[in-house]
Each structure stands twice: as C-alpha cells, then as structure tokens.
CSV table of C-alpha atoms and ligand atoms in Angstrom, one decimal:
chain,number,residue,atom,x,y,z
T,1,MET,CA,-11.7,144.5,79.7
T,2,LYS,CA,-9.1,146.0,81.9
T,3,THR,CA,-5.5,145.5,81.0
T,4,GLY,CA,-2.6,144.9,83.3
T,5,SER,CA,-1.8,148.6,83.3
T,6,SER,CA,-2.9,149.4,86.9
T,7,VAL,CA,-0.7,147.3,89.1
T,8,THR,CA,-2.2,147.2,92.5
T,9,LEU,CA,-1.3,145.6,95.7
T,10,LEU,CA,-2.6,142.4,97.0
T,11,MET,CA,0.7,142.0,98.9
T,12,LEU,CA,0.4,145.2,100.8
T,13,THR,CA,3.4,145.6,102.9
T,14,ALA,CA,6.0,146.1,100.3
T,15,THR,CA,5.8,149.0,98.0
T,16,LEU,CA,3.4,151.9,98.7
T,17,LEU,CA,3.9,151.9,102.4
T,18,SER,CA,6.3,154.3,103.9
T,19,ALA,CA,9.7,153.1,105.1
T,20,CYS,CA,9.7,151.2,108.4
T,21,THR,CA,12.0,151.3,111.3
T,22,THR,CA,14.3,148.4,111.8
T,23,GLY,CA,13.4,145.8,114.4
T,24,GLN,CA,15.2,142.8,115.8
T,25,PRO,CA,14.8,139.5,114.1
T,26,VAL,CA,12.7,136.9,115.9
T,27,PRO,CA,15.1,135.0,118.2
T,28,GLY,CA,15.1,131.4,117.5
T,29,THR,CA,12.0,129.5,116.4
T,30,PRO,CA,8.7,128.7,118.1
T,31,ALA,CA,8.6,125.8,120.5
T,32,ALA,CA,9.1,122.4,119.0
T,33,ALA,CA,5.5,121.5,119.7
T,34,GLY,CA,4.2,124.6,117.8
T,35,PRO,CA,3.6,125.1,114.1
T,36,PRO,CA,6.4,125.5,111.7
T,37,PRO,CA,7.7,129.1,111.6
T,38,THR,CA,7.2,131.2,108.6
T,39,PRO,CA,10.4,132.4,106.9
T,40,SER,CA,12.1,135.2,108.8
T,41,HIS,CA,11.3,138.6,107.3
T,42,PRO,CA,11.8,140.8,110.3
T,43,HIS,CA,10.0,143.9,108.8
T,44,GLU,CA,7.0,142.1,107.4
T,45,ILE,CA,3.8,141.5,109.4
T,46,ARG,CA,3.9,138.2,111.1
T,47,THR,CA,1.2,135.7,109.9
T,48,VAL,CA,0.4,132.1,110.8
T,49,ALA,CA,-1.5,129.3,109.1
T,50,PRO,CA,-3.4,127.7,112.0
T,51,THR,CA,-4.1,124.3,110.4
T,52,TRP,CA,-4.4,123.0,113.9
T,53,ILE,CA,-7.9,124.6,114.4
T,54,ARG,CA,-10.3,121.7,114.3
T,55,GLY,CA,-13.4,122.5,112.3
T,56,LEU,CA,-12.0,125.7,110.7
T,57,ARG,CA,-13.9,126.5,107.6
T,58,ILE,CA,-12.9,128.9,104.8
T,59,VAL,CA,-16.0,130.5,103.4
T,60,SER,CA,-15.7,131.6,99.8
T,61,ASP,CA,-18.0,133.3,97.4
T,62,ASN,CA,-16.8,134.1,93.9
T,63,SER,CA,-18.4,135.2,90.7
T,64,ASP,CA,-15.9,133.6,88.3
T,65,SER,CA,-17.2,135.9,85.6
T,66,ALA,CA,-14.8,138.2,83.8
T,67,SER,CA,-17.6,140.7,83.3
T,68,CYS,CA,-18.5,140.7,86.9
T,69,PRO,CA,-15.3,139.8,88.8
T,70,TRP,CA,-15.6,139.4,92.6
T,71,ALA,CA,-14.1,136.9,95.0
T,72,VAL,CA,-14.4,137.0,98.8
T,73,SER,CA,-13.1,134.6,101.4
T,74,TYR,CA,-12.9,134.6,105.2
T,75,PRO,CA,-12.3,132.1,107.9
T,76,ALA,CA,-15.1,130.7,110.1
T,77,VAL,CA,-13.5,129.9,113.4
T,78,PRO,CA,-15.6,127.4,115.4
T,79,GLY,CA,-16.3,128.7,118.9
T,80,ALA,CA,-15.4,132.3,117.9
T,81,ASP,CA,-18.8,133.3,116.8
T,82,ALA,CA,-18.5,137.0,117.3
T,83,LEU,CA,-15.3,137.1,115.2
T,84,THR,CA,-16.9,134.9,112.5
T,85,THR,CA,-20.0,137.1,112.4
T,86,ALA,CA,-17.9,140.3,112.0
T,87,LEU,CA,-15.9,138.8,109.2
T,88,ARG,CA,-19.0,137.5,107.5
T,89,GLU,CA,-20.9,140.8,107.7
T,90,LYS,CA,-17.9,142.7,106.4
T,91,THR,CA,-17.4,140.4,103.3
T,92,GLU,CA,-21.1,140.0,102.6
T,93,ASN,CA,-21.7,143.7,102.8
T,94,ARG,CA,-18.9,144.3,100.3
T,95,VAL,CA,-20.4,141.9,97.8
T,96,LYS,CA,-23.9,143.3,98.4
T,97,THR,CA,-22.8,146.8,97.8
T,98,LEU,CA,-20.9,145.9,94.7
T,99,ARG,CA,-23.8,144.0,93.2
T,100,GLU,CA,-26.3,146.7,94.1
T,101,SER,CA,-24.1,149.3,92.4
T,102,GLN,CA,-24.0,147.2,89.3
T,103,ASN,CA,-27.7,147.2,88.5
T,104,GLY,CA,-29.6,148.1,91.6
T,105,VAL,CA,-30.7,144.5,92.4
T,106,GLN,CA,-28.7,141.7,94.0
T,107,ASP,CA,-29.1,139.1,91.3
T,108,ALA,CA,-28.6,141.4,88.4
T,109,GLU,CA,-26.8,140.5,85.3
T,110,CYS,CA,-23.4,142.0,85.2
T,111,PRO,CA,-23.6,145.1,83.2
T,112,THR,CA,-20.5,145.4,81.0
T,113,ASP,CA,-17.3,143.7,80.1
T,114,ASP,CA,-15.4,146.3,82.0
T,115,ALA,CA,-16.8,145.9,85.5
T,116,PRO,CA,-14.4,146.7,88.4
T,117,GLU,CA,-13.0,143.9,90.4
T,118,LEU,CA,-13.6,143.2,94.1
T,119,ASN,CA,-11.4,140.9,96.1
T,120,VAL,CA,-11.4,140.2,99.8
T,121,SER,CA,-8.8,137.8,101.2
T,122,PHE,CA,-7.5,137.0,104.7
T,123,ARG,CA,-4.4,136.1,106.7
T,124,PHE,CA,-4.2,135.0,110.3
T,125,LEU,CA,-2.1,137.2,112.5
T,126,ALA,CA,-2.4,134.9,115.4
T,127,ALA,CA,-4.6,131.9,116.3
T,128,ALA,CA,-3.4,130.0,119.3
T,129,GLY,CA,-3.8,130.0,123.0
T,130,ASP,CA,-6.3,132.6,123.9
T,131,VAL,CA,-6.0,135.0,121.0
T,132,VAL,CA,-7.2,135.1,117.4
T,133,GLY,CA,-6.2,137.8,114.9
T,134,VAL,CA,-7.4,138.0,111.4
T,135,GLU,CA,-6.4,140.5,108.7
T,136,LEU,CA,-8.9,141.1,105.9
T,137,THR,CA,-7.5,142.8,102.7
T,138,THR,CA,-10.0,144.3,100.4
T,139,VAL,CA,-9.1,145.4,96.9
T,140,ASP,CA,-11.9,147.4,95.4
T,141,ARG,CA,-11.1,148.7,92.0
T,142,THR,CA,-14.2,151.1,92.1
T,143,ALA,CA,-12.5,153.0,94.9
T,144,ALA,CA,-10.0,155.9,94.8
T,145,GLY,CA,-6.3,155.4,94.7
T,146,ASP,CA,-5.2,151.8,94.5
T,147,GLY,CA,-8.4,150.6,96.1
T,148,THR,CA,-6.8,148.6,98.8
T,149,SER,CA,-7.9,148.7,102.4
T,150,VAL,CA,-7.0,146.5,105.3
T,151,ALA,CA,-8.8,145.7,108.6
T,152,THR,CA,-7.7,143.6,111.5
T,153,TYR,CA,-10.0,141.7,113.7
T,154,TRP,CA,-8.7,140.7,117.1
T,155,TYR,CA,-10.6,138.2,119.4
T,156,ASP,CA,-10.1,137.2,123.0
T,157,THR,CA,-11.1,133.6,123.6
T,158,ARG,CA,-11.1,134.2,127.4
T,159,THR,CA,-14.0,136.7,127.2
T,160,ARG,CA,-15.3,135.3,123.8
T,161,LYS,CA,-15.5,138.9,122.6
T,162,SER,CA,-14.0,140.9,119.7
T,163,VAL,CA,-11.3,143.3,120.7
T,164,SER,CA,-10.8,146.6,119.0
T,165,THR,CA,-7.3,147.5,117.7
T,166,SER,CA,-7.1,150.3,120.3
T,167,ALA,CA,-7.5,147.7,123.0
T,168,LEU,CA,-4.1,146.3,122.2
T,169,ILE,CA,-2.7,149.5,123.9
T,170,ALA,CA,-3.0,150.0,127.6
T,171,ASP,CA,-5.2,152.9,128.7
T,172,ALA,CA,-2.4,154.4,130.6
T,173,ALA,CA,-0.2,154.4,127.5
T,174,SER,CA,-2.8,156.0,125.2
T,175,GLY,CA,-1.2,159.4,125.2
T,176,GLU,CA,2.3,158.0,124.5
T,177,PHE,CA,0.9,155.9,121.7
T,178,ASP,CA,-0.8,158.9,120.1
T,179,ALA,CA,2.4,160.9,120.4
T,180,ALA,CA,4.4,158.2,118.6
T,181,LEU,CA,1.9,158.0,115.8
T,182,THR,CA,1.6,161.8,115.5
T,183,LYS,CA,5.4,162.2,115.4
T,184,ALA,CA,5.8,159.6,112.7
T,185,LEU,CA,2.9,160.7,110.5
T,186,SER,CA,3.1,164.5,110.8
T,187,SER,CA,6.2,164.6,108.6
T,188,ARG,CA,4.7,162.5,105.9
T,189,GLU,CA,4.0,164.0,102.5
T,190,GLY,CA,0.3,164.9,102.2
T,191,ALA,CA,-0.3,164.9,106.0
T,192,ASP,CA,-2.4,167.6,107.4
T,193,PRO,CA,-2.0,168.4,111.1
T,194,ASP,CA,-5.7,169.1,111.8
T,195,THR,CA,-6.8,165.9,109.9
T,196,LEU,CA,-4.2,163.9,111.8
T,197,LYS,CA,-5.3,165.3,115.2
T,198,ALA,CA,-8.9,164.5,114.5
T,199,ALA,CA,-8.1,161.1,113.1
T,200,LEU,CA,-6.1,160.0,116.1
T,201,ALA,CA,-8.5,161.3,118.7
T,202,PRO,CA,-9.4,158.5,121.1
T,203,GLU,CA,-13.0,158.3,119.9
T,204,TYR,CA,-11.9,157.9,116.3
T,205,ARG,CA,-8.7,156.0,116.7
T,206,THR,CA,-10.2,152.5,116.5
T,207,SER,CA,-11.7,153.1,113.1
T,208,THR,CA,-8.8,155.2,111.9
T,209,ILE,CA,-6.1,152.5,112.5
T,210,SER,CA,-7.0,149.9,109.9
T,211,ASN,CA,-4.4,147.4,110.9
T,212,LEU,CA,-2.5,146.9,114.2
T,213,ALA,CA,-0.2,143.9,114.1
T,214,PHE,CA,3.3,142.7,114.9
T,215,THR,CA,6.2,142.2,112.5
T,216,GLU,CA,8.2,139.0,112.5
T,217,GLY,CA,10.8,141.0,114.4
T,218,GLY,CA,8.3,141.9,117.2
T,219,ASP,CA,7.8,145.6,116.2
T,220,LEU,CA,4.3,147.0,116.4
T,221,VAL,CA,2.8,148.1,113.1
T,222,ALA,CA,-0.1,150.5,112.7
T,223,GLU,CA,-1.4,150.9,109.2
T,224,PHE,CA,-3.8,153.6,107.9
T,225,ASP,CA,-5.9,153.3,104.8
T,226,GLN,CA,-5.4,156.0,102.2
T,227,GLY,CA,-7.2,159.2,102.8
T,228,THR,CA,-7.5,158.8,106.6
T,229,VAL,CA,-4.3,160.5,107.9
T,230,ALA,CA,-3.0,162.0,104.6
T,231,VAL,CA,-4.3,162.9,101.2
T,232,VAL,CA,-5.4,160.0,99.0
T,233,PRO,CA,-2.5,160.3,96.5
T,234,ALA,CA,-0.1,159.7,99.4
T,235,GLY,CA,-1.4,156.2,99.6
T,236,ARG,CA,-1.7,154.0,102.7
T,237,GLN,CA,0.5,154.9,105.6
T,238,LYS,CA,2.4,152.7,108.0
T,239,VAL,CA,4.0,153.4,111.3
T,240,VAL,CA,6.4,151.0,112.9
T,241,ILE,CA,7.0,151.3,116.6
T,242,PRO,CA,10.2,149.3,117.5
T,243,LYS,CA,9.7,146.4,119.9
T,244,VAL,CA,11.5,147.9,122.8
T,245,GLN,CA,9.4,151.1,122.6
T,246,ALA,CA,6.1,149.2,121.8
T,247,GLU,CA,6.1,146.6,124.6
T,248,PRO,CA,5.6,149.0,127.4
T,249,LEU,CA,2.6,150.4,125.5
T,250,LEU,CA,0.7,147.1,125.3
T,251,SER,CA,-2.3,146.2,127.3
T,252,ASP,CA,-2.7,142.7,128.8
T,253,PHE,CA,-4.5,141.6,125.7
T,254,GLY,CA,-1.8,143.3,123.5
T,255,ARG,CA,0.9,141.3,125.3
T,256,ARG,CA,-1.0,138.1,124.8
T,257,ALA,CA,-1.6,138.9,121.1
T,258,GLU,CA,2.2,139.6,120.7
T,259,GLN,CA,3.1,136.3,122.3
T,260,GLN,CA,0.7,134.3,120.2
T,261,ALA,CA,1.8,136.1,117.0
T,262,LEU,CA,5.5,135.5,117.6
T,263,GLN,CA,5.7,132.3,119.7
T,264,PRO,CA,2.4,130.6,118.9
T,265,GLY,CA,1.3,127.4,120.6
T,266,ASN,CA,-0.2,124.6,118.6
T,267,ARG,CA,-3.8,124.8,119.8
T,268,LEU,CA,-6.5,127.3,120.2
T,269,ASP,CA,-8.4,127.4,123.4
T,270,LEU,CA,-11.8,127.0,121.9
T,271,GLY,CA,-12.1,123.2,122.1
T,272,GLY,CA,-9.9,122.7,119.1
T,273,ALA,CA,-7.1,120.1,119.1
T,274,PRO,CA,-4.0,119.7,117.0
T,275,ALA,CA,-4.8,118.4,113.6
T,276,PRO,CA,-3.2,115.1,112.7
T,277,ALA,CA,0.2,115.3,111.1
T,278,PRO,CA,-0.1,115.0,107.3
T,279,PRO,CA,1.4,111.8,105.9
T,280,THR,CA,4.9,112.0,104.6
T,281,THR,CA,4.7,113.1,101.0
T,282,ASN,CA,7.3,112.7,98.3
T,283,THR,CA,8.2,114.9,95.3
T,284,ALA,CA,8.0,112.1,92.7
T,285,ALA,CA,6.3,112.7,89.4
T,286,PRO,CA,2.5,113.0,89.7
T,287,PRO,CA,0.6,109.7,89.3
T,288,PRO,CA,-1.6,109.4,86.2
T,289,ALA,CA,-4.9,111.1,87.0
T,290,GLY,CA,-7.3,108.1,86.7
T,291,PRO,CA,-7.2,105.2,84.4
T,292,ALA,CA,-6.3,105.7,80.7
T,293,VAL,CA,-9.3,106.6,78.6
T,294,ASP,CA,-9.3,107.1,74.8
T,295,CYS,CA,-11.6,110.0,74.2
T,296,LEU,CA,-11.3,109.4,70.5
T,297,GLN,CA,-13.1,106.2,71.0
T,298,VAL,CA,-15.5,107.1,73.8
T,299,LYS,CA,-17.8,110.0,74.5
T,300,CYS,CA,-16.0,112.1,77.1
T,301,VAL,CA,-16.8,115.1,79.2
T,302,ALA,CA,-14.6,116.8,81.7
T,303,LEU,CA,-16.5,118.2,84.8
T,304,THR,CA,-14.4,120.8,86.5
T,305,PHE,CA,-15.0,122.2,90.0
T,306,ASP,CA,-13.4,125.5,90.9
T,307,ASP,CA,-12.6,127.7,93.9
T,308,GLY,CA,-12.6,125.0,96.6
T,309,PRO,CA,-12.3,122.9,98.5
T,310,GLY,CA,-15.5,124.0,100.2
T,311,PRO,CA,-17.8,122.7,102.9
T,312,ASP,CA,-19.5,120.2,100.6
T,313,THR,CA,-16.5,118.9,98.7
T,314,ALA,CA,-16.5,115.7,100.7
T,315,LYS,CA,-20.1,115.1,99.7
T,316,LEU,CA,-19.2,115.7,96.1
T,317,LEU,CA,-16.4,113.2,96.3
T,318,ASP,CA,-18.9,110.6,97.5
T,319,THR,CA,-21.2,111.3,94.6
T,320,LEU,CA,-18.4,111.1,92.0
T,321,ALA,CA,-17.3,107.8,93.5
T,322,ARG,CA,-20.8,106.4,93.3
T,323,PHE,CA,-20.9,107.1,89.6
T,324,ASP,CA,-17.2,106.0,89.0
T,325,ALA,CA,-16.7,109.5,87.6
T,326,HIS,CA,-13.5,111.5,87.5
T,327,ALA,CA,-13.2,115.2,87.5
T,328,THR,CA,-10.8,118.1,87.9
T,329,PHE,CA,-10.6,120.4,90.9
T,330,PHE,CA,-9.1,123.8,90.3
T,331,VAL,CA,-8.3,124.7,93.9
T,332,VAL,CA,-7.6,128.1,95.4
T,333,GLY,CA,-4.4,128.0,97.5
T,334,GLN,CA,-6.0,129.9,100.4
T,335,ASN,CA,-8.5,127.2,100.7
T,336,ALA,CA,-6.2,124.3,100.0
T,337,THR,CA,-3.9,125.2,102.9
T,338,TYR,CA,-6.8,124.5,105.4
T,339,ASN,CA,-8.2,121.5,103.5
T,340,ALA,CA,-5.2,119.4,102.8
T,341,ASP,CA,-7.1,116.2,103.7
T,342,LEU,CA,-9.7,116.9,101.0
T,343,ILE,CA,-7.0,117.6,98.4
T,344,ARG,CA,-5.4,114.3,99.3
T,345,LYS,CA,-8.8,112.5,99.0
T,346,GLU,CA,-9.4,114.2,95.6
T,347,ALA,CA,-6.0,113.0,94.3
T,348,ALA,CA,-6.3,109.5,95.8
T,349,ALA,CA,-9.7,109.0,94.1
T,350,GLY,CA,-8.0,109.7,90.7
T,351,HIS,CA,-9.3,113.2,90.2
T,352,GLU,CA,-7.0,115.9,88.8
T,353,ILE,CA,-5.9,118.9,90.9
T,354,GLY,CA,-5.4,122.2,89.1
T,355,ASN,CA,-4.0,125.5,90.3
T,356,HIS,CA,-6.6,128.4,90.5
T,357,SER,CA,-4.3,131.0,92.1
T,358,TRP,CA,-3.9,131.9,95.8
T,359,ASN,CA,-6.9,134.1,96.4
T,360,HIS,CA,-8.7,134.5,93.1
T,361,PRO,CA,-7.6,137.9,91.7
T,362,ASP,CA,-7.8,138.9,88.1
T,363,LEU,CA,-4.1,138.1,87.5
T,364,ARG,CA,-3.9,140.6,84.7
T,365,GLN,CA,-4.1,143.4,87.2
T,366,LEU,CA,-1.0,142.2,89.0
T,367,SER,CA,2.7,142.6,88.4
T,368,PRO,CA,4.7,139.6,87.1
T,369,ASP,CA,6.2,139.0,90.6
T,370,GLN,CA,2.7,139.0,92.1
T,371,ILE,CA,1.4,136.6,89.5
T,372,HIS,CA,4.3,134.2,90.3
T,373,ASP,CA,3.5,134.5,94.0
T,374,GLN,CA,-0.2,133.7,93.4
T,375,ILE,CA,0.7,130.6,91.4
T,376,GLY,CA,3.8,129.5,93.4
T,377,ARG,CA,2.1,129.7,96.8
T,378,THR,CA,-0.8,127.5,95.5
T,379,ASP,CA,1.7,125.0,94.0
T,380,ARG,CA,3.3,124.7,97.5
T,381,ALA,CA,0.0,124.2,99.2
T,382,VAL,CA,-1.0,121.4,96.8
T,383,THR,CA,2.5,119.9,97.0
T,384,ASP,CA,2.3,119.9,100.8
T,385,ALA,CA,-0.9,117.9,100.5
T,386,VAL,CA,-0.2,115.4,97.7
T,387,GLY,CA,3.5,115.5,97.1
T,388,HIS,CA,3.5,117.2,93.7
T,389,PRO,CA,2.3,120.5,92.2
T,390,PRO,CA,-0.7,120.8,89.9
T,391,THR,CA,0.0,120.1,86.2
T,392,VAL,CA,-2.7,122.3,84.9
T,393,ILE,CA,-3.8,125.8,85.7
T,394,ARG,CA,-7.0,127.9,85.3
T,395,PRO,CA,-6.5,131.6,85.8
T,396,PRO,CA,-9.4,133.1,87.8
T,397,TYR,CA,-12.1,134.5,85.5
T,398,GLY,CA,-10.3,132.9,82.6
T,399,ALA,CA,-8.4,136.2,82.5
T,400,ILE,CA,-5.1,135.8,80.6
T,401,ASN,CA,-2.4,138.1,79.2
T,402,ASP,CA,1.2,137.6,78.3
T,403,ASP,CA,2.4,137.9,81.9
T,404,VAL,CA,-0.1,135.3,83.0
T,405,ARG,CA,0.9,133.0,80.1
T,406,ALA,CA,4.6,133.3,81.0
T,407,ALA,CA,4.0,132.7,84.7
T,408,ALA,CA,1.6,129.8,84.2
T,409,ASP,CA,4.3,127.6,82.7
T,410,ARG,CA,1.8,124.8,82.1
T,411,PRO,CA,-1.4,124.4,80.1
T,412,MET,CA,-4.2,126.8,81.0
T,413,ILE,CA,-7.5,125.1,81.0
T,414,LEU,CA,-10.6,127.2,80.4
T,415,TRP,CA,-14.1,125.8,79.8
T,416,SER,CA,-16.7,125.4,77.1
T,417,VAL,CA,-19.9,125.0,79.1
T,418,ASP,CA,-20.5,127.8,81.6
T,419,THR,CA,-23.3,126.9,84.1
T,420,LEU,CA,-23.3,130.3,85.8
T,421,ASP,CA,-23.9,128.3,89.0
T,422,TRP,CA,-22.4,131.0,91.1
T,423,LYS,CA,-25.2,133.3,90.0
T,424,PHE,CA,-28.3,131.2,90.2
T,425,HIS,CA,-27.7,128.9,93.2
T,426,ASP,CA,-30.4,126.7,91.7
T,427,SER,CA,-29.5,122.9,91.5
T,428,ALA,CA,-32.3,122.1,89.0
T,429,LYS,CA,-31.3,125.0,86.7
T,430,VAL,CA,-27.6,124.1,86.9
T,431,ALA,CA,-28.2,120.4,86.1
T,432,GLN,CA,-30.5,121.3,83.2
T,433,THR,CA,-28.0,123.7,81.8
T,434,VAL,CA,-25.3,121.0,81.7
T,435,LEU,CA,-27.6,118.4,80.2
T,436,ASP,CA,-28.8,120.9,77.5
T,437,LYS,CA,-25.4,122.3,76.5
T,438,THR,CA,-22.9,119.4,76.9
T,439,LYS,CA,-21.4,117.9,73.8
T,440,PRO,CA,-18.6,115.4,73.5
T,441,GLY,CA,-15.3,116.9,74.4
T,442,ASP,CA,-16.7,119.7,76.5
T,443,ILE,CA,-15.2,121.1,79.7
T,444,VAL,CA,-18.0,122.0,82.2
T,445,LEU,CA,-17.4,124.9,84.7
T,446,LEU,CA,-18.9,124.3,88.2
T,447,HIS,CA,-17.9,125.4,91.7
T,448,ASP,CA,-17.8,123.1,94.7
T,449,ILE,CA,-17.9,126.0,97.1
T,450,HIS,CA,-21.7,126.2,96.4
T,451,PRO,CA,-23.9,123.6,98.0
T,452,THR,CA,-26.5,124.0,95.2
T,453,SER,CA,-23.8,123.1,92.6
T,454,VAL,CA,-22.8,120.0,94.6
T,455,ASP,CA,-26.5,119.0,94.9
T,456,ALA,CA,-26.8,119.3,91.1
T,457,VAL,CA,-24.1,116.7,90.4
T,458,PRO,CA,-26.2,113.5,90.9
T,459,ASP,CA,-28.7,114.7,88.2
T,460,ILE,CA,-25.8,115.8,86.0
T,461,LEU,CA,-24.1,112.4,86.2
T,462,THR,CA,-27.3,110.4,85.8
T,463,GLY,CA,-28.4,112.4,82.8
T,464,LEU,CA,-25.0,112.4,81.0
T,465,LYS,CA,-24.5,108.8,81.8
T,466,GLU,CA,-27.8,108.0,80.1
T,467,GLN,CA,-26.4,109.9,77.1
T,468,GLY,CA,-23.4,107.6,77.1
T,469,TYR,CA,-20.8,109.9,78.5
T,470,THR,CA,-17.6,108.9,80.3
T,471,PHE,CA,-16.5,111.4,83.0
T,472,VAL,CA,-12.8,112.2,82.7
T,473,THR,CA,-10.2,114.7,84.0
T,474,VAL,CA,-9.0,117.5,81.7
T,475,SER,CA,-5.7,115.8,81.1
T,476,GLN,CA,-7.5,112.6,80.1
T,477,LEU,CA,-9.7,114.6,77.8
T,478,PHE,CA,-6.9,116.1,75.9
T,479,GLY,CA,-4.2,113.4,76.4
T,480,SER,CA,-1.4,115.1,78.3
T,481,SER,CA,1.0,114.9,75.3
T,482,HIS,CA,-1.2,117.3,73.4
T,483,LEU,CA,-1.1,120.1,75.9
T,484,THR,CA,1.4,122.9,75.6
T,485,PRO,CA,2.6,125.0,78.6
T,486,GLY,CA,1.3,128.6,78.5
T,487,LYS,CA,-1.4,127.8,75.9
T,488,ALA,CA,-5.1,128.1,76.7
T,489,TYR,CA,-7.6,125.3,76.1
T,490,GLY,CA,-11.3,125.1,76.2
T,491,ASP,CA,-13.2,128.3,75.3
T,492,ASN,CA,-15.8,126.8,73.1
T,493,ASP,CA,-13.9,125.6,70.1
T,494,LYS,CA,-10.7,124.0,71.3
T,495,ALA,CA,-11.9,121.1,73.4
T,496,PHE,CA,-10.7,117.7,72.4
T,497,GLY,CA,-12.5,116.2,69.4
T,498,ARG,CA,-14.0,119.5,68.2
T,499,SER,CA,-12.8,121.8,65.5
J,1,NI,NI1,-12.8,130.6,90.1
C-alpha cells in the first residue's frame, strides 16, 4: 500500500502554481435572486454550485477497492448534451485506460495491493444564463510529476455547442493574448522559448491551455499542465491576467462567461427552473437513526450504501421502506450537494447518513489540511440538507492512517461483507454473495450509484428476512455508546456480537 508520503494536489490552485497577480475583489454580491455567493477569495478560481439546474445528475463510478483505487465523477447537465458527452467520454476513457493498463482487459482483477490511484472530480465555473463551464480535475498517480491535470469545458446554450478555451478570447485580440502569456511564462524556471512558442501557436493553443477561467476578483486565469510549457519538474503553470487587462481581450462568449461566473443568475436557459428552496434546518443534535433495536437479542445486519446519492437512490429508498428496513448511506459530498432532497428523504426514513469524503480520494495521499477539507465540506453539505453533520465516517477504500484517524474525529465504519458490486454489475451475483456470506453482526458494503446493486436489494432483503435478520443502521448495530471517535470498526472481526 502507498503511504501518505507523496502529498499531491486535489485542491490545485494553492501550492505548486506560480504566484499570481493581484486582482480586485468582487464588488458586492450577486443579485438577491441569484445563488448565494461563495466566500470571497479574490485570487482563487471562481466556482459555483448550481443546485438550481432541474434534472442535474452527478454520474459517479468508483472501484471502492484499496487494491484498485479509482473514482470518477462528472455532471450530466440536461439539455447540454454535447457538454455531457464530452465529460462522459473523458472520464470513461480514463477509467478504461487505467483498467486496461492493469491487466489488459476491462474487467480484470486488480493486480496488486499497490495499484496507483485515479481520481476525476469536477467543479462548475459557471452554470447560469446562457453559459456552462465545468472544470475536470484528474489525479493520476501513474503519471509523471504530481499526476494532476485540469481541463475546462465551456458550453454555449445559445448555439448548444461546446466552446474551446481559445474561443473565450476575441480573434482580434489573439496576438495580444499570446504576448501576455509568453511574457509571463518565458521567465519561469524550466521554460524553453522554442517549446513555449510552439505550445502557444494558435493551432495548438486550445489543447495547451488546460484551464481558462476567472478568479473571484475577475482576473482571467490560464493554467497549463506540467510538461506543456516548461519541464515536468517545474510543475503546472498558471498565468493571471488582471481584470482590467483581460476584459478587452474577451470575445462575446468570453464576456458572457465572465458575467455568469461572477454575477450568476439563478437559472440556466435550458428549460431548467429554480430548485425549490430547502426547508429551514436546525443544528440540533441528530435524531436517533431509526427505532431502538437490541442487536444482542435479535439477529442484526447493517446494509451500507456508499458513494451516492445516485440516480437509483430514490428507488432504493422505496424498496427499503417496503421491507421496513433501515440502512446507512455513506455519501460523497460532491453528490450530496446536488441531491439534498434525497439526503433529507434518507434521514426522514430513519436511515443513517455517513461521511464518505468530498470526492472519494485515498485520504492517505493527502495532507492533513486536505483531509480536513474533504471531511469538512461533506459535513457542511449534509448539514445543509438535514440540519446536522454525519456521526460516522467511512474513509474511501477503507484507507486509514494516523492523519485520517485524527481528522475523522468520529467512529470510522468499515465493512465485513464485500460484495464487489462495483466490479461485477450483476444483480443476481451481488444478492447471492450477500446471502452466502452474511452472518449476524455483519456490515455489508454496497453502492447505490450502481443500478445493478439497487436491483439486487429486493432479493437481499427477501432472503435475509427469511433467515430472520433485522436490518439496522451501523449505529444501531453497535449501540452508539460503544463507538469511539477515530477508531475503525468492521473489517471482518470487530462487528457487533462477534469476537
Ligand atoms: Ni466509496
């Protein structure tokens, strides 16, 4: 297994990038009708969380295997098919390439306990009016350097077409834009004039500039993946063009992108409508997760569903209700943000909500600050939905070290029955695995992002019910007083009622 020695960057903008030029803070806040502003960090890339897009789906595919760690996620924006297709192809290709490199076939067993991790996550740069911008961040630990690459995808809802990064710049300003980039980059350590000239040539510029976006202060940021405009050890490069200098360079689309990034409306012109306002929540102590069950007296099993909410989570909730079964949902913050209604339904039905990180990285590869960010952002997303943070946590891949233990600050729940549902996508096989392996006190690992797993649940509940099982949350399984913050539970021999 890898250790936490190679700290890499999921939060890209801070450390490895070259110093940026000061811009002006965003004046005021977006219009009252618009979404809440993000905290003002004038030098950081402006992002939004467009929960107002009706029908927005977050598509996730994760391995949840420490020996084969990959997790990818991208938004499917209804009505923006070209954008969704581009994001899907990019993420699916990354997974396909990784899996083919592992054993030469797509459904191969993972080869070793030291497989490199792949993670693809997203942020919206804009998603209102007539513009959508999505940033995809890929961390590929098989790659050189820190393995991080970033790509932006801009989309024009007027033409319903994808827009290249270069198209944010007016044709007439192309030369001036190149000159600004060349001037900034030519003095960087590891920069080679010939490489730079070739990389910035108009025919290559679109693929060379990995990210073109706006800071919260309105400056224009161009980012370059490592090895494209300087030697790999120099890392990723970033050029910040101050707002006053950048605005004259922008094309019509560029100006619209800037406006929707900095002063977004509250709807996207693709037939979407503002999402209903979430009900007022409070910060009182969490309600007990389901009725009291004494698992010393009855035969208990805790079904757990990770990585969601997903497209079939609502269907799963209906199934669980039909069987009067309780379960635990270890949610990913990136998905929870856009599925607050489902999180509320999970909690209202007596299920337990657990924290499964923001975007499913192997937390051992991150710095303590980054681990806190992964957990804290997900706590806030769940609190926004149900009024209190999760009381249990499951680190992605079950991967734990001392930094993870310290940051978790609550019980870490692993599992004792691994269905490998993410690998087989076979409902009958998943159901049979659970029925064959489950013993009293077990914690069963499933994923509600996979339709085949959700479809296996009726057979699982029917079969286990016939065996006399009661379906409980993990806190009910252990009895919350027995759980210690920072301690891991599950893992074959520590489940309740077993030695
Ligand atoms: Ni997971």
